[in-house]
Amino acid sequence: MALLTAVSPHAGAVTLRADAPAPAASWTQNGGRIDIFRIGPDHRLYERTWTGTGGGWGDWAGGFDTPLGGLAGTPTATWTADGSRLDVFVTGAADGHLYQKTWAAPLGWSGWADLGGSLYSAPSASWTRNGERLDIFAVGTDHQLQQKFWTPGAGWSAWGSYAPPAGGLSGAPSATWTAGGTRLDVFATGATDNHLYQKAWTPSGGWTTWADQGGALGSAPSASWTRNGDRIDIFGVGTDHRLYQKYWTSTVGWSDWVSGFGVPVGGLSGAPSTTWTEGGSRLDVFATGATDGRLYEKTMTDPSSWTGWTDMG
């Protein structure tokens, strides 16, 4: 299997095999930086970063310390609106706990914080754009949807749970806040029918029941609101190893499921990761090749203009 050489910010040269699991990506809201994270087969966290003003993509970097027993599955990453803080969450390989690592200027990266839990799936995290609340969701070993959230005044909540739709949930959920904390949406794949299910929270209405959005997903979904709350996009890999999209706009409502994106040779595997820049000027989707384990990127700069797949290594 091919090896990718990466420069560690902590401990010299390291290598990342090209069969790493699904990625996690997050834009800063000003569009100046995007970060991608993956867990390598050595159960360590790896990062690749793009910056504007001529910086472009850096190499894969790793060498981060790990909790005892290492890390497993897919990480989740979320920036605050002003780019002052980046949080990464991932599941412990040995204990199923949620672990958190934070970058903030000027201190750099924190150590790993153990947030407990008993997780069956990878987590999904989303900051409100104003930075006043951070929410984490995952499917627990009881197959219920689990939630933990942080606010500046109270810190971290205890874990809470929500009953799943009939048939239960499979794989990781995907959570995304609108600007200012006006709405929080959580999406997950049904365990028995492979449909997409949606649950939403608003300050006036609280939590909705699960809404069946159809589809035939072979992966966990990935969702991202535009900052102005006019559009939300959902992506998943279908049972045919192709990328599928469903989106909602404030004027039209929900689209049908669409495909036609083409695929890298051999198709796609595992969950994609999608992230909008501020104001809806750019949407990026990252996914893993089914046969080569490499990371691929596809970008939309307007609704009718998608790039081809770019091999990110």
mmCIF file of C-alpha atoms in Angstrom:
data_model
loop_
_atom_site.group_PDB
_atom_site.id
_atom_site.type_symbol
_atom_site.label_atom_id
_atom_site.label_comp_id
_atom_site.label_asym_id
_atom_site.label_seq_id
_atom_site.Cartn_x
_atom_site.Cartn_y
_atom_site.Cartn_z
ATOM 1 C CA MET A 1 0.000 0.000 0.000
ATOM 2 C CA ALA A 2 1.350 3.427 -0.919
ATOM 3 C CA LEU A 3 2.849 5.630 1.772
ATOM 4 C CA LEU A 4 2.572 9.399 1.998
ATOM 5 C CA THR A 5 5.391 11.302 3.637
ATOM 6 C CA ALA A 6 4.230 14.002 6.008
ATOM 7 C CA VAL A 7 6.164 16.495 8.093
ATOM 8 C CA SER A 8 5.269 16.356 11.771
ATOM 9 C CA PRO A 9 4.900 19.656 13.628
ATOM 10 C CA HIS A 10 6.033 17.842 16.764
ATOM 11 C CA ALA A 11 8.462 15.046 16.069
ATOM 12 C CA GLY A 12 10.209 14.964 12.710
ATOM 13 C CA ALA A 13 9.152 13.047 9.576
ATOM 14 C CA VAL A 14 6.256 10.605 9.812
ATOM 15 C CA THR A 15 4.358 8.542 7.285
ATOM 16 C CA LEU A 16 0.651 8.246 6.570
ATOM 17 C CA ARG A 17 -0.549 5.231 4.658
ATOM 18 C CA ALA A 18 -2.977 6.020 1.872
ATOM 19 C CA ASP A 19 -5.722 3.773 3.267
ATOM 20 C CA ALA A 20 -6.729 6.088 6.120
ATOM 21 C CA PRO A 21 -10.429 6.266 7.090
ATOM 22 C CA ALA A 22 -12.948 8.956 6.158
ATOM 23 C CA PRO A 23 -11.922 12.623 6.478
ATOM 24 C CA ALA A 24 -13.218 15.597 8.463
ATOM 25 C CA ALA A 25 -13.002 19.132 7.023
ATOM 26 C CA SER A 26 -13.830 22.624 8.285
ATOM 27 C CA TRP A 27 -13.495 26.084 6.715
ATOM 28 C CA THR A 28 -12.908 29.181 8.789
ATOM 29 C CA GLN A 29 -15.908 31.402 8.081
ATOM 30 C CA ASN A 30 -13.807 34.094 6.411
ATOM 31 C CA GLY A 31 -12.640 31.543 3.846
ATOM 32 C CA GLY A 32 -8.971 32.042 4.671
ATOM 33 C CA ARG A 33 -8.216 28.483 5.783
ATOM 34 C CA ILE A 34 -9.542 24.940 5.529
ATOM 35 C CA ASP A 35 -8.326 22.028 7.658
ATOM 36 C CA ILE A 36 -8.694 18.302 6.947
ATOM 37 C CA PHE A 37 -8.153 15.558 9.531
ATOM 38 C CA ARG A 38 -7.875 11.771 9.228
ATOM 39 C CA ILE A 39 -6.957 8.922 11.552
ATOM 40 C CA GLY A 40 -4.089 6.823 10.236
ATOM 41 C CA PRO A 41 -3.702 3.034 10.580
ATOM 42 C CA ASP A 42 -1.344 3.775 13.486
ATOM 43 C CA HIS A 43 -4.406 5.230 15.324
ATOM 44 C CA ARG A 44 -2.880 8.731 15.300
ATOM 45 C CA LEU A 45 -4.366 12.016 14.081
ATOM 46 C CA TYR A 46 -3.122 13.606 10.829
ATOM 47 C CA GLU A 47 -3.859 17.058 9.421
ATOM 48 C CA ARG A 48 -3.571 18.869 6.099
ATOM 49 C CA THR A 49 -4.227 22.607 5.718
ATOM 50 C CA TRP A 50 -4.990 25.036 2.875
ATOM 51 C CA THR A 51 -4.503 28.777 3.282
ATOM 52 C CA GLY A 52 -5.293 31.634 0.927
ATOM 53 C CA THR A 53 -3.074 34.464 -0.346
ATOM 54 C CA GLY A 54 -0.804 32.047 -2.182
ATOM 55 C CA GLY A 55 -0.314 29.534 0.608
ATOM 56 C CA GLY A 56 -2.174 26.622 -0.994
ATOM 57 C CA TRP A 57 -2.118 23.086 0.396
ATOM 58 C CA GLY A 58 0.520 21.983 2.866
ATOM 59 C CA ASP A 59 1.736 18.405 3.322
ATOM 60 C CA TRP A 60 0.100 15.912 5.657
ATOM 61 C CA ALA A 61 1.313 16.541 9.179
ATOM 62 C CA GLY A 62 1.069 14.317 12.215
ATOM 63 C CA GLY A 63 2.968 13.351 15.281
ATOM 64 C CA PHE A 64 0.170 14.460 17.606
ATOM 65 C CA ASP A 65 0.162 12.636 20.924
ATOM 66 C CA THR A 66 -2.694 10.158 21.391
ATOM 67 C CA PRO A 67 -4.802 9.008 24.327
ATOM 68 C CA LEU A 68 -3.885 5.622 25.787
ATOM 69 C CA GLY A 69 -4.981 2.984 23.277
ATOM 70 C CA GLY A 70 -5.022 5.382 20.329
ATOM 71 C CA LEU A 71 -7.899 6.758 18.244
ATOM 72 C CA ALA A 72 -10.467 5.083 15.977
ATOM 73 C CA GLY A 73 -12.861 5.927 13.180
ATOM 74 C CA THR A 74 -13.517 9.356 11.705
ATOM 75 C CA PRO A 75 -12.679 12.613 13.530
ATOM 76 C CA THR A 76 -14.847 15.730 13.423
ATOM 77 C CA ALA A 77 -13.503 19.293 13.240
ATOM 78 C CA THR A 78 -15.167 22.687 13.650
ATOM 79 C CA TRP A 79 -13.822 26.254 13.548
ATOM 80 C CA THR A 80 -15.301 29.224 15.384
ATOM 81 C CA ALA A 81 -16.512 32.014 13.104
ATOM 82 C CA ASP A 82 -13.537 34.322 13.565
ATOM 83 C CA GLY A 83 -10.901 31.599 13.116
ATOM 84 C CA SER A 84 -9.655 32.006 16.676
ATOM 85 C CA ARG A 85 -10.321 28.403 17.735
ATOM 86 C CA LEU A 86 -10.410 24.969 16.087
ATOM 87 C CA ASP A 87 -11.759 21.903 17.915
ATOM 88 C CA VAL A 88 -11.205 18.278 16.885
ATOM 89 C CA PHE A 89 -13.104 15.360 18.440
ATOM 90 C CA VAL A 90 -12.535 11.639 17.929
ATOM 91 C CA THR A 91 -13.403 8.328 19.566
ATOM 92 C CA GLY A 92 -10.874 6.435 21.696
ATOM 93 C CA ALA A 93 -9.950 3.065 20.156
ATOM 94 C CA ALA A 94 -9.727 1.256 23.495
ATOM 95 C CA ASP A 95 -12.484 2.802 25.628
ATOM 96 C CA GLY A 96 -15.078 4.331 23.266
ATOM 97 C CA HIS A 97 -14.784 7.697 25.033
ATOM 98 C CA LEU A 98 -14.975 11.045 23.272
ATOM 99 C CA TYR A 99 -11.639 12.904 23.129
ATOM 100 C CA GLN A 100 -11.151 16.596 22.357
ATOM 101 C CA LYS A 101 -8.114 18.515 21.110
ATOM 102 C CA THR A 102 -8.199 22.309 20.641
ATOM 103 C CA TRP A 103 -6.071 24.829 18.767
ATOM 104 C CA ALA A 104 -6.230 28.484 19.761
ATOM 105 C CA ALA A 105 -3.905 31.423 19.133
ATOM 106 C CA PRO A 106 -1.372 32.079 20.533
ATOM 107 C CA LEU A 107 -1.098 28.867 22.578
ATOM 108 C CA GLY A 108 -1.367 26.315 19.759
ATOM 109 C CA TRP A 109 -2.640 22.792 20.394
ATOM 110 C CA SER A 110 -3.910 21.547 23.739
ATOM 111 C CA GLY A 111 -3.497 18.009 25.007
ATOM 112 C CA TRP A 112 -6.344 15.491 24.679
ATOM 113 C CA ALA A 113 -9.314 15.969 27.035
ATOM 114 C CA ASP A 114 -11.371 12.863 27.907
ATOM 115 C CA LEU A 115 -15.087 13.783 27.691
ATOM 116 C CA GLY A 116 -16.344 10.312 28.555
ATOM 117 C CA GLY A 117 -19.339 8.644 26.970
ATOM 118 C CA SER A 118 -19.795 5.209 25.465
ATOM 119 C CA LEU A 119 -19.780 5.790 21.712
ATOM 120 C CA TYR A 120 -20.660 3.303 18.996
ATOM 121 C CA SER A 121 -20.063 5.761 16.146
ATOM 122 C CA ALA A 122 -17.756 8.586 15.257
ATOM 123 C CA PRO A 123 -18.828 11.994 16.655
ATOM 124 C CA SER A 124 -20.013 15.126 14.853
ATOM 125 C CA ALA A 125 -19.371 18.624 16.233
ATOM 126 C CA SER A 126 -20.564 22.109 15.290
ATOM 127 C CA TRP A 127 -19.933 25.560 16.771
ATOM 128 C CA THR A 128 -22.627 28.207 16.585
ATOM 129 C CA ARG A 129 -21.222 30.959 14.376
ATOM 130 C CA ASN A 130 -21.117 33.402 17.285
ATOM 131 C CA GLY A 131 -19.021 30.964 19.330
ATOM 132 C CA GLU A 132 -21.527 30.807 22.200
ATOM 133 C CA ARG A 133 -22.198 27.072 22.019
ATOM 134 C CA LEU A 134 -20.533 23.872 20.799
ATOM 135 C CA ASP A 135 -22.566 20.684 20.294
ATOM 136 C CA ILE A 136 -21.396 17.078 19.869
ATOM 137 C CA PHE A 137 -23.538 14.192 18.637
ATOM 138 C CA ALA A 138 -22.802 10.485 18.250
ATOM 139 C CA VAL A 139 -24.632 7.161 18.252
ATOM 140 C CA GLY A 140 -24.037 5.361 21.558
ATOM 141 C CA THR A 141 -23.585 1.679 22.216
ATOM 142 C CA ASP A 142 -27.309 1.680 23.124
ATOM 143 C CA HIS A 143 -28.009 2.817 19.497
ATOM 144 C CA GLN A 144 -29.580 6.045 20.802
ATOM 145 C CA LEU A 145 -28.507 9.468 19.555
ATOM 146 C CA GLN A 146 -26.189 10.967 22.198
ATOM 147 C CA GLN A 147 -25.537 14.689 22.723
ATOM 148 C CA LYS A 148 -23.077 16.736 24.768
ATOM 149 C CA PHE A 149 -22.756 20.532 24.575
ATOM 150 C CA TRP A 150 -20.556 23.351 25.884
ATOM 151 C CA THR A 151 -21.476 26.940 26.749
ATOM 152 C CA PRO A 152 -19.184 29.656 28.163
ATOM 153 C CA GLY A 153 -21.163 30.035 31.368
ATOM 154 C CA ALA A 154 -21.752 26.388 32.285
ATOM 155 C CA GLY A 155 -18.975 24.469 30.500
ATOM 156 C CA TRP A 156 -19.742 20.913 29.376
ATOM 157 C CA SER A 157 -23.146 19.327 29.932
ATOM 158 C CA ALA A 158 -23.685 15.703 30.867
ATOM 159 C CA TRP A 159 -24.436 13.265 28.043
ATOM 160 C CA GLY A 160 -28.112 13.217 26.990
ATOM 161 C CA SER A 161 -29.907 10.876 24.594
ATOM 162 C CA TYR A 162 -32.739 10.797 22.046
ATOM 163 C CA ALA A 163 -34.668 7.799 20.779
ATOM 164 C CA PRO A 164 -33.809 6.847 17.180
ATOM 165 C CA PRO A 165 -36.290 6.403 14.322
ATOM 166 C CA ALA A 166 -37.898 2.976 13.914
ATOM 167 C CA GLY A 167 -35.188 0.508 12.946
ATOM 168 C CA GLY A 168 -32.430 2.479 14.665
ATOM 169 C CA LEU A 169 -29.445 4.401 13.342
ATOM 170 C CA SER A 170 -26.274 3.261 11.601
ATOM 171 C CA GLY A 171 -22.917 5.004 11.618
ATOM 172 C CA ALA A 172 -22.092 8.556 12.603
ATOM 173 C CA PRO A 173 -24.565 11.471 12.628
ATOM 174 C CA SER A 174 -23.806 14.888 11.131
ATOM 175 C CA ALA A 175 -24.690 18.114 12.988
ATOM 176 C CA THR A 176 -24.620 21.707 11.734
ATOM 177 C CA TRP A 177 -25.682 25.069 13.264
ATOM 178 C CA THR A 178 -27.020 28.083 11.387
ATOM 179 C CA ALA A 179 -25.628 31.565 11.998
ATOM 180 C CA GLY A 180 -26.211 32.938 15.475
ATOM 181 C CA GLY A 181 -27.608 29.705 16.875
ATOM 182 C CA THR A 182 -31.090 30.019 15.343
ATOM 183 C CA ARG A 183 -31.288 26.366 14.231
ATOM 184 C CA LEU A 184 -29.427 23.101 14.780
ATOM 185 C CA ASP A 185 -29.890 20.141 12.398
ATOM 186 C CA VAL A 186 -28.762 16.549 12.933
ATOM 187 C CA PHE A 187 -28.773 13.934 10.157
ATOM 188 C CA ALA A 188 -28.138 10.194 10.385
ATOM 189 C CA THR A 189 -28.565 7.023 8.316
ATOM 190 C CA GLY A 190 -31.261 4.493 9.139
ATOM 191 C CA ALA A 191 -29.891 1.109 10.172
ATOM 192 C CA THR A 192 -32.476 -0.987 8.319
ATOM 193 C CA ASP A 193 -33.531 1.107 5.296
ATOM 194 C CA ASN A 194 -30.411 3.249 4.511
ATOM 195 C CA HIS A 195 -32.608 6.357 4.402
ATOM 196 C CA LEU A 196 -31.446 9.761 5.594
ATOM 197 C CA TYR A 197 -33.186 10.932 8.784
ATOM 198 C CA GLN A 198 -33.279 14.521 10.055
ATOM 199 C CA LYS A 199 -33.929 15.998 13.502
ATOM 200 C CA ALA A 200 -33.897 19.783 14.042
ATOM 201 C CA TRP A 201 -33.916 22.162 17.020
ATOM 202 C CA THR A 202 -35.081 25.787 17.151
ATOM 203 C CA PRO A 203 -35.384 28.076 20.197
ATOM 204 C CA SER A 204 -39.149 28.459 19.742
ATOM 205 C CA GLY A 205 -40.062 24.896 18.814
ATOM 206 C CA GLY A 206 -37.465 22.714 20.527
ATOM 207 C CA TRP A 207 -36.701 19.367 18.902
ATOM 208 C CA THR A 208 -38.706 17.970 15.997
ATOM 209 C CA THR A 209 -39.417 14.289 15.519
ATOM 210 C CA TRP A 210 -37.295 12.377 12.983
ATOM 211 C CA ALA A 211 -38.093 13.244 9.340
ATOM 212 C CA ASP A 212 -37.422 10.596 6.675
ATOM 213 C CA GLN A 213 -35.520 12.214 3.767
ATOM 214 C CA GLY A 214 -35.231 9.019 1.717
ATOM 215 C CA GLY A 215 -32.191 7.970 -0.277
ATOM 216 C CA ALA A 216 -30.133 4.781 -0.333
ATOM 217 C CA LEU A 217 -26.973 5.624 1.587
ATOM 218 C CA GLY A 218 -24.088 3.273 2.120
ATOM 219 C CA SER A 219 -22.320 5.771 4.403
ATOM 220 C CA ALA A 220 -22.926 8.256 7.171
ATOM 221 C CA PRO A 221 -24.051 11.677 5.848
ATOM 222 C CA SER A 222 -22.275 15.030 5.981
ATOM 223 C CA ALA A 223 -24.206 18.317 6.302
ATOM 224 C CA SER A 224 -23.289 21.990 6.192
ATOM 225 C CA TRP A 225 -25.361 25.195 6.467
ATOM 226 C CA THR A 226 -24.322 28.336 4.642
ATOM 227 C CA ARG A 227 -23.621 31.067 7.181
ATOM 228 C CA ASN A 228 -26.663 33.150 6.214
ATOM 229 C CA GLY A 229 -28.969 30.158 6.722
ATOM 230 C CA ASP A 230 -30.353 30.244 3.173
ATOM 231 C CA ARG A 231 -29.115 26.779 2.189
ATOM 232 C CA ILE A 232 -28.143 23.449 3.726
ATOM 233 C CA ASP A 233 -26.412 20.676 1.780
ATOM 234 C CA ILE A 234 -26.246 16.962 2.601
ATOM 235 C CA PHE A 235 -23.855 14.495 0.985
ATOM 236 C CA GLY A 236 -23.519 10.749 1.339
ATOM 237 C CA VAL A 237 -21.965 7.855 -0.533
ATOM 238 C CA GLY A 238 -24.647 5.587 -1.987
ATOM 239 C CA THR A 239 -24.746 1.806 -1.959
ATOM 240 C CA ASP A 240 -23.374 2.069 -5.537
ATOM 241 C CA HIS A 241 -20.210 3.875 -4.242
ATOM 242 C CA ARG A 242 -21.206 7.153 -5.917
ATOM 243 C CA LEU A 243 -21.613 10.588 -4.310
ATOM 244 C CA TYR A 244 -25.191 11.793 -3.691
ATOM 245 C CA GLN A 245 -26.448 15.246 -2.700
ATOM 246 C CA LYS A 246 -29.684 16.648 -1.295
ATOM 247 C CA TYR A 247 -30.098 20.322 -0.448
ATOM 248 C CA TRP A 248 -32.627 22.730 1.035
ATOM 249 C CA THR A 249 -33.073 26.404 0.152
ATOM 250 C CA SER A 250 -35.282 28.964 1.855
ATOM 251 C CA THR A 251 -37.193 29.649 -1.378
ATOM 252 C CA VAL A 252 -37.744 26.109 -2.751
ATOM 253 C CA GLY A 253 -37.402 23.701 0.171
ATOM 254 C CA TRP A 254 -35.830 20.250 -0.291
ATOM 255 C CA SER A 255 -34.446 19.059 -3.612
ATOM 256 C CA ASP A 256 -34.578 15.463 -4.783
ATOM 257 C CA TRP A 257 -31.473 13.331 -4.360
ATOM 258 C CA VAL A 258 -29.014 14.111 -7.168
ATOM 259 C CA SER A 259 -25.862 12.395 -8.421
ATOM 260 C CA GLY A 260 -23.989 12.787 -11.702
ATOM 261 C CA PHE A 261 -20.772 13.917 -10.015
ATOM 262 C CA GLY A 262 -18.653 11.148 -11.485
ATOM 263 C CA VAL A 263 -16.349 9.154 -9.237
ATOM 264 C CA PRO A 264 -12.646 8.408 -9.013
ATOM 265 C CA VAL A 265 -11.662 5.044 -10.498
ATOM 266 C CA GLY A 266 -12.996 2.352 -8.168
ATOM 267 C CA GLY A 267 -15.655 4.594 -6.610
ATOM 268 C CA LEU A 268 -15.899 6.037 -3.092
ATOM 269 C CA SER A 269 -16.033 4.454 0.346
ATOM 270 C CA GLY A 270 -17.075 5.665 3.775
ATOM 271 C CA ALA A 271 -18.542 9.011 4.761
ATOM 272 C CA PRO A 272 -17.760 12.221 2.846
ATOM 273 C CA SER A 273 -17.093 15.538 4.580
ATOM 274 C CA THR A 274 -18.552 18.825 3.353
ATOM 275 C CA THR A 275 -18.042 22.435 4.456
ATOM 276 C CA TRP A 276 -19.309 25.831 3.180
ATOM 277 C CA THR A 277 -17.364 29.081 3.297
ATOM 278 C CA GLU A 278 -18.954 32.311 4.491
ATOM 279 C CA GLY A 279 -21.971 33.499 2.508
ATOM 280 C CA GLY A 280 -22.099 30.415 0.309
ATOM 281 C CA SER A 281 -19.252 31.400 -2.024
ATOM 282 C CA ARG A 282 -17.624 27.937 -2.035
ATOM 283 C CA LEU A 283 -18.583 24.399 -1.040
ATOM 284 C CA ASP A 284 -15.963 21.648 -0.674
ATOM 285 C CA VAL A 285 -16.578 17.903 -0.464
ATOM 286 C CA PHE A 286 -13.899 15.370 0.525
ATOM 287 C CA ALA A 287 -14.231 11.591 0.250
ATOM 288 C CA THR A 288 -12.110 8.435 0.345
ATOM 289 C CA GLY A 289 -11.412 6.247 -2.679
ATOM 290 C CA ALA A 290 -12.909 2.752 -2.322
ATOM 291 C CA THR A 291 -9.977 0.903 -3.896
ATOM 292 C CA ASP A 292 -6.951 3.108 -3.179
ATOM 293 C CA GLY A 293 -7.900 4.705 0.176
ATOM 294 C CA ARG A 294 -6.768 8.105 -1.081
ATOM 295 C CA LEU A 295 -8.434 11.413 -0.268
ATOM 296 C CA TYR A 296 -10.355 13.151 -3.081
ATOM 297 C CA GLU A 297 -11.752 16.698 -3.225
ATOM 298 C CA LYS A 298 -14.564 18.219 -5.292
ATOM 299 C CA THR A 299 -15.468 21.944 -5.160
ATOM 300 C CA MET A 300 -18.506 24.037 -6.148
ATOM 301 C CA THR A 301 -18.176 27.790 -6.666
ATOM 302 C CA ASP A 302 -21.695 28.282 -8.049
ATOM 303 C CA PRO A 303 -24.662 25.874 -8.304
ATOM 304 C CA SER A 304 -23.797 24.859 -11.867
ATOM 305 C CA SER A 305 -20.002 24.727 -11.614
ATOM 306 C CA TRP A 306 -18.360 21.698 -9.977
ATOM 307 C CA THR A 307 -14.692 20.862 -10.394
ATOM 308 C CA GLY A 308 -13.551 17.341 -11.207
ATOM 309 C CA TRP A 309 -12.169 15.106 -8.462
ATOM 310 C CA THR A 310 -8.722 16.161 -7.229
ATOM 311 C CA ASP A 311 -6.471 13.473 -5.731
ATOM 312 C CA MET A 312 -5.258 14.846 -2.395
ATOM 313 C CA GLY A 313 -3.149 11.816 -1.518
#
